[in-house]
Coordinates of C-alpha atoms and ligand atoms in Angstrom, one line a residue:
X1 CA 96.0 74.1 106.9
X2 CA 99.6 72.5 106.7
X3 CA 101.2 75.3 105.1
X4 CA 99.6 77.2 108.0
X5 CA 100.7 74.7 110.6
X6 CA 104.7 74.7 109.1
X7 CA 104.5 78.5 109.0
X8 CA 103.7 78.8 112.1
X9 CA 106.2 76.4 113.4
X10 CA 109.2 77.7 111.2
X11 CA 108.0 80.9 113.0
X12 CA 108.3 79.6 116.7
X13 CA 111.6 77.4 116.1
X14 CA 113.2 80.9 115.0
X15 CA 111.6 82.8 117.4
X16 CA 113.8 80.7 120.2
X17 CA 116.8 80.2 117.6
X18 CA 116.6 84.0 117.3
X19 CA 116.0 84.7 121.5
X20 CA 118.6 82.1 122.4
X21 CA 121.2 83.3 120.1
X22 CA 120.4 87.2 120.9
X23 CA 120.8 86.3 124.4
X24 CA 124.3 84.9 124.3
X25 CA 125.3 87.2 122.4
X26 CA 124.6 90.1 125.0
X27 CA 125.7 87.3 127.7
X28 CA 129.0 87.8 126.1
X29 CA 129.3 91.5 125.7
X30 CA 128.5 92.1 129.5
X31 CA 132.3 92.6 130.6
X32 CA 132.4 96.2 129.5
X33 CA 135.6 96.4 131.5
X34 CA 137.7 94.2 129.0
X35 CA 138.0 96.6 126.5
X36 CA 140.6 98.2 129.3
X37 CA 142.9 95.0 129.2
X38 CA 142.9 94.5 125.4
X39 CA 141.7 91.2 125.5
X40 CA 138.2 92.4 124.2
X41 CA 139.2 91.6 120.5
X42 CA 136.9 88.4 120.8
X43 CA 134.0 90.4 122.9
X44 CA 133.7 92.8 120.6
X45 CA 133.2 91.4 117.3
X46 CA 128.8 91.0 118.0
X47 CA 127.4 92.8 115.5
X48 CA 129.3 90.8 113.3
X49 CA 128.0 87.0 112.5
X50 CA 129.2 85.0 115.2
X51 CA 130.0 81.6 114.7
X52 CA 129.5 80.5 117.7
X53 CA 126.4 81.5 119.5
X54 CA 125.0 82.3 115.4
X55 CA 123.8 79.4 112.7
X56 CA 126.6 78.4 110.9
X57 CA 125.5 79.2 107.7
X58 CA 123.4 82.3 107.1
X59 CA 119.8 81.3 108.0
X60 CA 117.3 83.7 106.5
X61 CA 114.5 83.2 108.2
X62 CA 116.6 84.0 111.6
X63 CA 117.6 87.2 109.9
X64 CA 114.6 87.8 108.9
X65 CA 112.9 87.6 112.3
X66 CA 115.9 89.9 113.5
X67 CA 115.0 92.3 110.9
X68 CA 111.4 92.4 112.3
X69 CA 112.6 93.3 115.3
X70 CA 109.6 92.4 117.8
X71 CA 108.7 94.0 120.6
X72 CA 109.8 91.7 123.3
X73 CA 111.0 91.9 126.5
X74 CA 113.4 95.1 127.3
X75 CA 116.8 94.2 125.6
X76 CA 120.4 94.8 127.6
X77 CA 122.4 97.6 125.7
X78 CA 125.6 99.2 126.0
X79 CA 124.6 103.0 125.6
X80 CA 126.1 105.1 128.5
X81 CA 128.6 102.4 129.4
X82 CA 131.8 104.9 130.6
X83 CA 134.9 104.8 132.9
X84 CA 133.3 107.1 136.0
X85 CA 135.2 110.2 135.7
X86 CA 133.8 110.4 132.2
X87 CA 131.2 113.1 132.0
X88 CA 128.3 112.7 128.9
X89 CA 128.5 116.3 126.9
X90 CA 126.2 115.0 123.9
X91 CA 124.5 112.5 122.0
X92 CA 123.4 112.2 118.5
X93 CA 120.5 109.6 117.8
X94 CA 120.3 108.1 113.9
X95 CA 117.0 105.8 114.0
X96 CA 115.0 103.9 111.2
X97 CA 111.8 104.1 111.2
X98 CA 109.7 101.5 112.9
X99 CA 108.1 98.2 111.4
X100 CA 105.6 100.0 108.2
X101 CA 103.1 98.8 106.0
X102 CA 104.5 97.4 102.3
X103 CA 105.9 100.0 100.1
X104 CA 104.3 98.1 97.5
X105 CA 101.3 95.7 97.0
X106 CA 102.0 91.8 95.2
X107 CA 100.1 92.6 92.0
X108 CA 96.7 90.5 92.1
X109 CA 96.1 89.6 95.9
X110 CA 94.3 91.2 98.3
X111 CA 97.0 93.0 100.5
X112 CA 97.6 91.5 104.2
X113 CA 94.6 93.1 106.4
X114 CA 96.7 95.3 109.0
X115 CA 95.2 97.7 111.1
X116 CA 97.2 101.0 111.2
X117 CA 95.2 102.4 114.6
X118 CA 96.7 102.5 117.8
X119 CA 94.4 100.1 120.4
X120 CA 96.0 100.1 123.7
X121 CA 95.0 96.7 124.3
X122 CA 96.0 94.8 121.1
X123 CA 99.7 93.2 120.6
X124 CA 102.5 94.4 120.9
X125 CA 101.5 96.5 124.3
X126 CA 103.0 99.3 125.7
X127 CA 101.9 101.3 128.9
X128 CA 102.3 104.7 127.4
X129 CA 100.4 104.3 123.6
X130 CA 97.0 105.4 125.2
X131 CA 99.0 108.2 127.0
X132 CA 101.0 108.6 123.5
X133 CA 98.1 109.3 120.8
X134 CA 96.2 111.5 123.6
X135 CA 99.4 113.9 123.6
X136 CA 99.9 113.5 119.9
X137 CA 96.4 114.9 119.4
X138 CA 96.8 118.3 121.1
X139 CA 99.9 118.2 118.9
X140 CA 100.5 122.1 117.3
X141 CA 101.3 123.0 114.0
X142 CA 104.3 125.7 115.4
X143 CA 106.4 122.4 115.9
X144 CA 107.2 121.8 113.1
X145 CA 109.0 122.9 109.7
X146 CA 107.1 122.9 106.5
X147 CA 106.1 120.5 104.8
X148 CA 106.2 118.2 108.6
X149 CA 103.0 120.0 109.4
X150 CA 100.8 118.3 107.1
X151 CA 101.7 115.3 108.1
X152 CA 99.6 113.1 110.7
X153 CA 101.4 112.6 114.4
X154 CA 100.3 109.2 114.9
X155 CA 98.9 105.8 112.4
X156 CA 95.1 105.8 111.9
X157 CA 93.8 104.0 109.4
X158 CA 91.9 100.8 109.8
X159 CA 93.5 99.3 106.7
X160 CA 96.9 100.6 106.7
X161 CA 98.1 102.7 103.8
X162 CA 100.9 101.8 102.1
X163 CA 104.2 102.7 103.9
X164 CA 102.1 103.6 107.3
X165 CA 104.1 103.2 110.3
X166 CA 102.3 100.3 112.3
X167 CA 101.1 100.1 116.1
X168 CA 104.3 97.7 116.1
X169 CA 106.4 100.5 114.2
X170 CA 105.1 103.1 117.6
X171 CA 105.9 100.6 120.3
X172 CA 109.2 100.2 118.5
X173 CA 110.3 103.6 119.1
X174 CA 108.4 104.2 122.5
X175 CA 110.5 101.5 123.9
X176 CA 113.7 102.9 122.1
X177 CA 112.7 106.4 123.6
X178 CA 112.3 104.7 127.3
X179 CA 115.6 102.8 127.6
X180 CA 117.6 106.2 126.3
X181 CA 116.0 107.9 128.6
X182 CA 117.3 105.8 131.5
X183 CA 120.0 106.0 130.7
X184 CA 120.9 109.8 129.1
X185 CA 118.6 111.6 131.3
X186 CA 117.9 109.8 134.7
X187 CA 121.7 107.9 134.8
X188 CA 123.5 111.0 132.8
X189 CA 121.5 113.6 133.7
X190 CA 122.5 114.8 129.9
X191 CA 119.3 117.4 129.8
X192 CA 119.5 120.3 132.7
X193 CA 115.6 120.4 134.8
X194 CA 114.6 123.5 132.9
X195 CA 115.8 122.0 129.1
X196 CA 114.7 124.1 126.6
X197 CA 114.1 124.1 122.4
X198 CA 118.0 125.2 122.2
X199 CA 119.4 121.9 123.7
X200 CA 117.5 119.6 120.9
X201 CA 118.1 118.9 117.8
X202 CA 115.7 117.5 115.8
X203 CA 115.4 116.6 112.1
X204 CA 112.8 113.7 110.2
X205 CA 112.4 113.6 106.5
X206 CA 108.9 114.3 104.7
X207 CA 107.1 110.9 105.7
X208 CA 104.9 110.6 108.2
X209 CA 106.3 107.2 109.0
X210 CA 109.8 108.8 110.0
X211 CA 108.0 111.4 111.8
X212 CA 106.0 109.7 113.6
X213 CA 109.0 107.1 114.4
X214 CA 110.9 110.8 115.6
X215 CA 107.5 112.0 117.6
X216 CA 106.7 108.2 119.6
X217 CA 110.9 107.8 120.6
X218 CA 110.8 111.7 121.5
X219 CA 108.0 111.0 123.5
X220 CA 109.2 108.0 125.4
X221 CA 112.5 109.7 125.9
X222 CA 111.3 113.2 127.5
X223 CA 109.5 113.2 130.9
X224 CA 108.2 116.3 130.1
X225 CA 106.9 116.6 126.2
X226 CA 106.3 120.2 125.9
X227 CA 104.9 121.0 122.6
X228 CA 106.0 124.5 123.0
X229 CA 109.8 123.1 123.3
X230 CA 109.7 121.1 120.7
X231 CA 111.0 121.8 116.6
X232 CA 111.1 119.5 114.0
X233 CA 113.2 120.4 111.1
X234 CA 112.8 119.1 107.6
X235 CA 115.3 116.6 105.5
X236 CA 114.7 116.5 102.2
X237 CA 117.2 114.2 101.0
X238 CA 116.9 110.7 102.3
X239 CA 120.5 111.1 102.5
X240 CA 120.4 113.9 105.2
X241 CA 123.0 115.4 102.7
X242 CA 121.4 119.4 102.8
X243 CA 122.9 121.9 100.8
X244 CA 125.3 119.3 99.7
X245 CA 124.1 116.8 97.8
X246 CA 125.2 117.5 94.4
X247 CA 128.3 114.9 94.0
X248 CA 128.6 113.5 90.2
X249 CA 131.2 110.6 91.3
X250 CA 128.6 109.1 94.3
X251 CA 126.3 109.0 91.1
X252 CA 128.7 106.8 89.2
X253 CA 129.4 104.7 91.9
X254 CA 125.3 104.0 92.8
X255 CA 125.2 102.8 89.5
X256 CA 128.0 101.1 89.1
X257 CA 126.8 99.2 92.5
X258 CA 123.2 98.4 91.3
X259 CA 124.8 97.1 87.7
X260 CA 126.4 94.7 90.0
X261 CA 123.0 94.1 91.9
X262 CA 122.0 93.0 88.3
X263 CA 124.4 91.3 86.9
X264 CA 124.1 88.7 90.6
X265 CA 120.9 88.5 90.0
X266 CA 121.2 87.4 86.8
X267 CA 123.3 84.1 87.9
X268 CA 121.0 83.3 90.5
X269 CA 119.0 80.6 88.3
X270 CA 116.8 79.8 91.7
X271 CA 115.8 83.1 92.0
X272 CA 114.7 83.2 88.7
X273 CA 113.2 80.6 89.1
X274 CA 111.5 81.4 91.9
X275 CA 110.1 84.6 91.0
X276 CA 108.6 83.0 87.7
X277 CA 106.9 80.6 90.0
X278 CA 105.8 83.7 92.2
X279 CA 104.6 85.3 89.0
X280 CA 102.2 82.0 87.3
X281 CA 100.6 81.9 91.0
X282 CA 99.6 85.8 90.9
X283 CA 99.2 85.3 86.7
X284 CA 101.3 88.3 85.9
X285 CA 104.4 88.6 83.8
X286 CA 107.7 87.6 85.8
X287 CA 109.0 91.5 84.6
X288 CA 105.9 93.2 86.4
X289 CA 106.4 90.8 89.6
X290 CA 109.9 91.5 89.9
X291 CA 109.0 95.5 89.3
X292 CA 106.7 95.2 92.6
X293 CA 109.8 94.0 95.0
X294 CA 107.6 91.4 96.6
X295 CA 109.9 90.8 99.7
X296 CA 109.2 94.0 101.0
X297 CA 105.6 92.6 101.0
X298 CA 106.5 89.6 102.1
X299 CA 108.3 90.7 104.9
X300 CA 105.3 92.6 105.9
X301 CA 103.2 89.3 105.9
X302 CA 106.1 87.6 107.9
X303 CA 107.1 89.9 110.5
X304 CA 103.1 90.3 111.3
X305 CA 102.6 86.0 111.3
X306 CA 100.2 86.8 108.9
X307 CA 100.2 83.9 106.0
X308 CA 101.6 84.6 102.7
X309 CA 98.5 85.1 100.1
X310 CA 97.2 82.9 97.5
X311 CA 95.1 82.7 94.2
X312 CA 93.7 80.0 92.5
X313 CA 96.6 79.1 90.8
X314 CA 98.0 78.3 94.2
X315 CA 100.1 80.3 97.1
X316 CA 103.2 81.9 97.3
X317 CA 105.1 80.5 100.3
X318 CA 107.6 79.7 102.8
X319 CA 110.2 78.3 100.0
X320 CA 109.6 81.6 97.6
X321 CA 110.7 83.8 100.5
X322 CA 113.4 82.2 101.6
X323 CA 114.9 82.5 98.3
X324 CA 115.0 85.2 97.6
X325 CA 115.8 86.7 101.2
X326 CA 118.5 84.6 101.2
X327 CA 119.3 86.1 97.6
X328 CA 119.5 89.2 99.6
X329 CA 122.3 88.0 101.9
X330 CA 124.4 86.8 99.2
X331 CA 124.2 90.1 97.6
X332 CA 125.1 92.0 100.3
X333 CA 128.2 89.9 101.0
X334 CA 129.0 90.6 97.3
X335 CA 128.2 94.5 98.0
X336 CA 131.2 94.5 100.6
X337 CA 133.7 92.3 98.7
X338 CA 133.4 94.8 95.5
X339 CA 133.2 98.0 97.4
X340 CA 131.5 100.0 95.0
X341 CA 129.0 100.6 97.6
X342 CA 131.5 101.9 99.9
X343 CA 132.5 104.8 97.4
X344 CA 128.5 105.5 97.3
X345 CA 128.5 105.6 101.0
X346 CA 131.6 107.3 101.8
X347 CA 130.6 110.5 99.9
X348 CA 127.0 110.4 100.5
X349 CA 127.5 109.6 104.8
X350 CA 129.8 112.9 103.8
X351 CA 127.5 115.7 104.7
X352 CA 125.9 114.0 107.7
X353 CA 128.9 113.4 109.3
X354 CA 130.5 116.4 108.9
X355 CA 127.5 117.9 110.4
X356 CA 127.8 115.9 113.1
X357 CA 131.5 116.4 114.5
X358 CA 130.6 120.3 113.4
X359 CA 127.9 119.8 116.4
X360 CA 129.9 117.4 118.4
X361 CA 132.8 120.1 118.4
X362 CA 130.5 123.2 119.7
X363 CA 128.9 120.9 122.4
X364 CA 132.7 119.9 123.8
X365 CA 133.8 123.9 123.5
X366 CA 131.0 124.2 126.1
X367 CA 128.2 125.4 124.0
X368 CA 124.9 123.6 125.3
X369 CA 123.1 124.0 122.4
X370 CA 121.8 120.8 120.0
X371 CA 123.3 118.4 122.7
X372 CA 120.6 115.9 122.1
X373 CA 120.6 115.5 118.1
X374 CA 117.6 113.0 116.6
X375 CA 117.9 112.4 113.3
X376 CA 114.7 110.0 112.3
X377 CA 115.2 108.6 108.8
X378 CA 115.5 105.3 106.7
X379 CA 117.4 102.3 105.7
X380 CA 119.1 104.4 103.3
X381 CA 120.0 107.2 105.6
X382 CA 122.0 104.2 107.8
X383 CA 123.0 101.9 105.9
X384 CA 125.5 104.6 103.9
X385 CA 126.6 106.3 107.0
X386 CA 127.7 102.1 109.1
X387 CA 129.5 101.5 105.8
X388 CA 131.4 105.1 105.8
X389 CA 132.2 104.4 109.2
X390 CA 133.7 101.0 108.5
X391 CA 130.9 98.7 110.2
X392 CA 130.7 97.2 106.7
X393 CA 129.5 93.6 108.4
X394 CA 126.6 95.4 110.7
X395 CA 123.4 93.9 109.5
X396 CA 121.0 95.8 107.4
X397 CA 119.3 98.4 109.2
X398 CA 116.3 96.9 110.7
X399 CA 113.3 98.4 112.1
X400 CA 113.5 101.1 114.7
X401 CA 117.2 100.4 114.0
X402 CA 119.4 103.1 116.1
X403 CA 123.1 104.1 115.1
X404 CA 124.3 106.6 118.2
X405 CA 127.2 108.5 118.5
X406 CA 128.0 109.7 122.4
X407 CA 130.9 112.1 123.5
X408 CA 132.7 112.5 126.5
X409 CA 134.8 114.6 128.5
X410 CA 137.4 113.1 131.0
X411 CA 136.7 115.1 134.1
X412 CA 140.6 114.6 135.1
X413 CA 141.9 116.1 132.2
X414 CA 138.7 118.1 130.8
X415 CA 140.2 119.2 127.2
X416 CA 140.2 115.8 126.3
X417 CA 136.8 114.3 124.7
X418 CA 136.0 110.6 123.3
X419 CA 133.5 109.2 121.2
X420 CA 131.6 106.3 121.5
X421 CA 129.7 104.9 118.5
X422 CA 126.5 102.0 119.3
X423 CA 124.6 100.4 116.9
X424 CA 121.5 98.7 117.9
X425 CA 123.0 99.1 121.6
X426 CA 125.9 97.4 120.7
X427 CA 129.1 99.1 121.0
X428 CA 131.1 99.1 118.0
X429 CA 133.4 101.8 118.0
X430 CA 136.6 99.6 118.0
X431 CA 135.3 98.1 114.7
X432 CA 135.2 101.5 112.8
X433 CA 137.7 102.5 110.5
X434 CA 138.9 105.4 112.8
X435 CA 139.2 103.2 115.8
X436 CA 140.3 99.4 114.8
X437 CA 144.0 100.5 115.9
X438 CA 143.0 102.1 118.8
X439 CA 144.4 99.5 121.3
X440 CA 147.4 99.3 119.4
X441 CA 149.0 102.8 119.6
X442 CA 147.2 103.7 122.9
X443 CA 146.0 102.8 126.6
X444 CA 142.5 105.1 126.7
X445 CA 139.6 103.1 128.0
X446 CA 137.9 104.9 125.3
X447 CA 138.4 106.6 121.4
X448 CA 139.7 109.8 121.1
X449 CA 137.2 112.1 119.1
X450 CA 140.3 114.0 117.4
X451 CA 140.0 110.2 115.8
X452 CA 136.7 110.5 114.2
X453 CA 137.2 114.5 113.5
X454 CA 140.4 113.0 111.4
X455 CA 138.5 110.5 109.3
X456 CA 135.6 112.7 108.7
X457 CA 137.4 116.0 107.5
X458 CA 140.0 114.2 105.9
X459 CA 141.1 110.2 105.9
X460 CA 137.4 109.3 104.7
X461 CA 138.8 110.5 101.0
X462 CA 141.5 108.4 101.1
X463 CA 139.5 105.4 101.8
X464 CA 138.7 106.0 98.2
X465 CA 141.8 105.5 96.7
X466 CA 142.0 108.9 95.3
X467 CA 144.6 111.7 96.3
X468 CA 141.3 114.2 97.4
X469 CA 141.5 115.2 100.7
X470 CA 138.2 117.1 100.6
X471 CA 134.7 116.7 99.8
X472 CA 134.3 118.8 96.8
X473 CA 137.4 117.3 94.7
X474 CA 136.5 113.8 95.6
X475 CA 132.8 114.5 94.2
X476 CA 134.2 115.7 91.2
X477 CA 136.9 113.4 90.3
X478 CA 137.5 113.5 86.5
X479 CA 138.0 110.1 84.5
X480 CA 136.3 108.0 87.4
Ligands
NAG1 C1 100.4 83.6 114.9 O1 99.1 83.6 114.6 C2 98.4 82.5 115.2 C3 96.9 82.6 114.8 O2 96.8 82.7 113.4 C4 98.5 82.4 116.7 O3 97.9 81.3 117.2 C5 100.0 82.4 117.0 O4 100.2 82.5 118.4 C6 100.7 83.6 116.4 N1 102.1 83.5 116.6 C7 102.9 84.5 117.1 C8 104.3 84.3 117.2 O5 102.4 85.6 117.4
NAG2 C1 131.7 120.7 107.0 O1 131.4 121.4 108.1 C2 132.0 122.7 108.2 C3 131.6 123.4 109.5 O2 131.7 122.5 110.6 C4 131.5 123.5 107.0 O3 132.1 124.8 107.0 C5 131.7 122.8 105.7 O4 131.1 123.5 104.6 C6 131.2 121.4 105.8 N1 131.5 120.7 104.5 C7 130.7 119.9 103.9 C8 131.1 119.3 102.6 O5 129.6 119.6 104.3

């Protein structure tokens, strides 16, 4: 009963910690137009910890709850925010999936008892899920690429299966698909009336949960979900990486990186700790525990108020969490002071972007085609590509997480074209490597795209260290 009570407390003081923080922090990034006097410096660093409107150390049951990401009221955001003679030409959507059952179950406890179908009148609410799993059910095979087709279009199982996106995961997305669509299609005007298959681009990898994630934003985003319109292409690699994945030198540098995961683990005597008191409680070996990546888990228990489990031998709690997500912090402070990540990310983000300034460049030549790109993957598909980009300090991709690139065309000199970059509808593009020195050298409101084509094609290797200019040689650097 008490540990029920103080759960549920630490749950509500966060809850409001989390709100009243969140809420400054958009309070603050309202004046859009102070990016065009060069005092925005201070405005713009939000994504990053803030000591001001943030706790001033790392609190990780406030970044937890942001992780979550609940359904709450409809959040400000900075997508669409342009100088009016700027014209939108195309936008290219990167999203998580939304919140999911555990990956994995706590060996010896009964897993948390969620429910995986999609009741219009259970918490979190949203107008269109009845309206949602009715379309989804006349859904038609012809949409979609092999192997997408075998997949279900919407959760429905009573006990969710592992990894199943939740009703919470749905809402997520549907709310994500709403506010882009006030804004890109009713504000922009981005889609013509009579859009067809051509002017999408769509692309999930082979999990319903991403699918589904892909399917419930699509579906808040269009007015008019045409089965017949719609084509879902299949990703593979996690990575979005295609025909090029093979690159021997990301290898080295993954494991490099998770050596260093290890060896920080290994100092953290708490942790140990920790998970060894996590292990008696369950009554398995502290190896096997460790092997089952219980915060995931936990988190799932957490983000669903749903109290942690226990066994005779007693509970795992409140304490055993915070350890080790704050455990996760420290390491990935460490992960951006030692870089080795960044090599990982840099080629594996690579293909992706590539792809996506190849795309960006038709759309400004005038083509129409693929002008609204979807791309509905995983922690591991963002996290790479923020680091590549330079938003080292963005959080960890949380659920329904969106990363959006938009490009522009000034209507008074139309040959020129800008990008603007948003992550979790906060604009970040003056934080990326290609446009920190942007205010420096120039008096644009906004980036130029030449910018990101630059880094992508060729300043990305350099960020390295190496002297390749191009994909291929800094893949297979010799004597790495
Ligand atoms: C958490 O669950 C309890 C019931 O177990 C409920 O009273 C409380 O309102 C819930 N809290 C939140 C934040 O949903
Ligand atoms: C990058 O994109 C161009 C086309 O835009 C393509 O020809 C090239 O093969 C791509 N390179 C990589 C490494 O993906």
């Amino acid at each position: 009963m008490l540990f029920r009570n103080r759960f549920l407390l630490l749950l509500a003081l966060a809850a409001l910690l989390a709100f009243v923080s969140l809420s400054l922090q958009f309070f603050h990034l309202i004046p859009v137009s102070a990016a065009k006097n060069g005092a925005s410096s201070k405005s713009r660093k939000r994504i990053m910890p803030d000591p001001v409107t943030e706790p001033p150390v790392m609190d990780p049951v406030y970044e937890a709850l942001l992780y979550c990401n609940i359904p709450s009221v409809a959040e400000r955001s900075m997508e669409g925010h342009a100088p009016h003679h700027f014209k939108l030409v195309s936008v290219h959507v990167f999203i998580r999936h939304g919140d999911r059952y555990p990956l994995y179950a706590i060996p010896k406890t009964k897993r948390p008892e969620i429910d995986c179908t999609l009741v219009a009148n259970r918490k979190p609410y949203h107008p269109n899920l009845e309206a949602f799993v009715s379309h989804m059910s006349k859904g038609s095979g012809a949409s979609f690429e092999s192997p997408l087709n075998s997949l279900p279009l919407y959760p429905n199982h009573p006990l969710c299966e592992m990894g199943e996106l939740t009703q919470t995961g749905v809402v997520q997305h549907l709310q994500n698909g709403q506010l882009l669509r006030d804004i890109y299609l009713k504000k922009h005007k981005l889609l013509p009336n009579d859009w067809s298959t051509d002017h999408l681009y769509l692309e999930s990898t082979g999990k319903s949960r991403t699918l589904q994630s892909g399917l419930a934003l699509l579906y808040g985003f269009l007015s008019d979900f045409d089965w017949k319109k719609i084509y879902f292409r299949h990703q593979p690699s996690a990575l979005f990486c295609s025909g090029n994945c093979f690159c021997p030198v990301r290898n080295q540098y993954l494991e490099k990186e998770q050596r260093r995961q290890y060896l920080l683990r290994l100092k953290n005597s708490q942790l140990e700790r920790t998970y060894g008191e996590m292990a008696k409680v369950v009554d398995v070996p502290t190896k096997q525990l460790r092997a089952a990546n219980p915060i995931d888990s936990m988190l799932c228990y957490f983000c669903h108020n749903v109290s942690f489990p226990c066994t005779r031998n007693g509970c795992i709690d409140m304490e055993h969490f915070k350890v080790i997500k704050t455990h996760q912090i420290e390491d990935e402070r460490e992960r951006r002071e030692k870089k080795l990540y960044l090599g990982y990310a840099l080629l594996g983000a690579h293909p992706i972007l590539n792809e996506t300034i190849g795309r960006m460049q038709r759309a400004a030549e005038g083509r129409k085609e693929e002008i609204f790109a979807l791309y509905s993957a995983h922690d591991v598909t963002l996290s790479p590509v923020l680091s590549a980009l330079g938003l080292t300090e963005a959080r960890f991709p949380r659920f329904a997480a969106r990363l959006i690139f938009e490009l522009w065309q000034d209507r008074e000199k139309p040959s020129e074209h800008s990008v603007r970059i948003l992550y979790n509808g906060v604009d970040v593009t003056f934080h990326t490597s290609f446009c920190q020195e942007h205010h420096k050298h120039s008096h644009k409101p906004m980036c130029p795209f030449e910018n990101l084509v630059r880094f992508v094609r060729r300043d990305m290797f350099t960020v390295l260290g190496s002297s390749s200019t191009n994909y291929y040689d800094a893949c297979h650097r010799e004597g790495f």
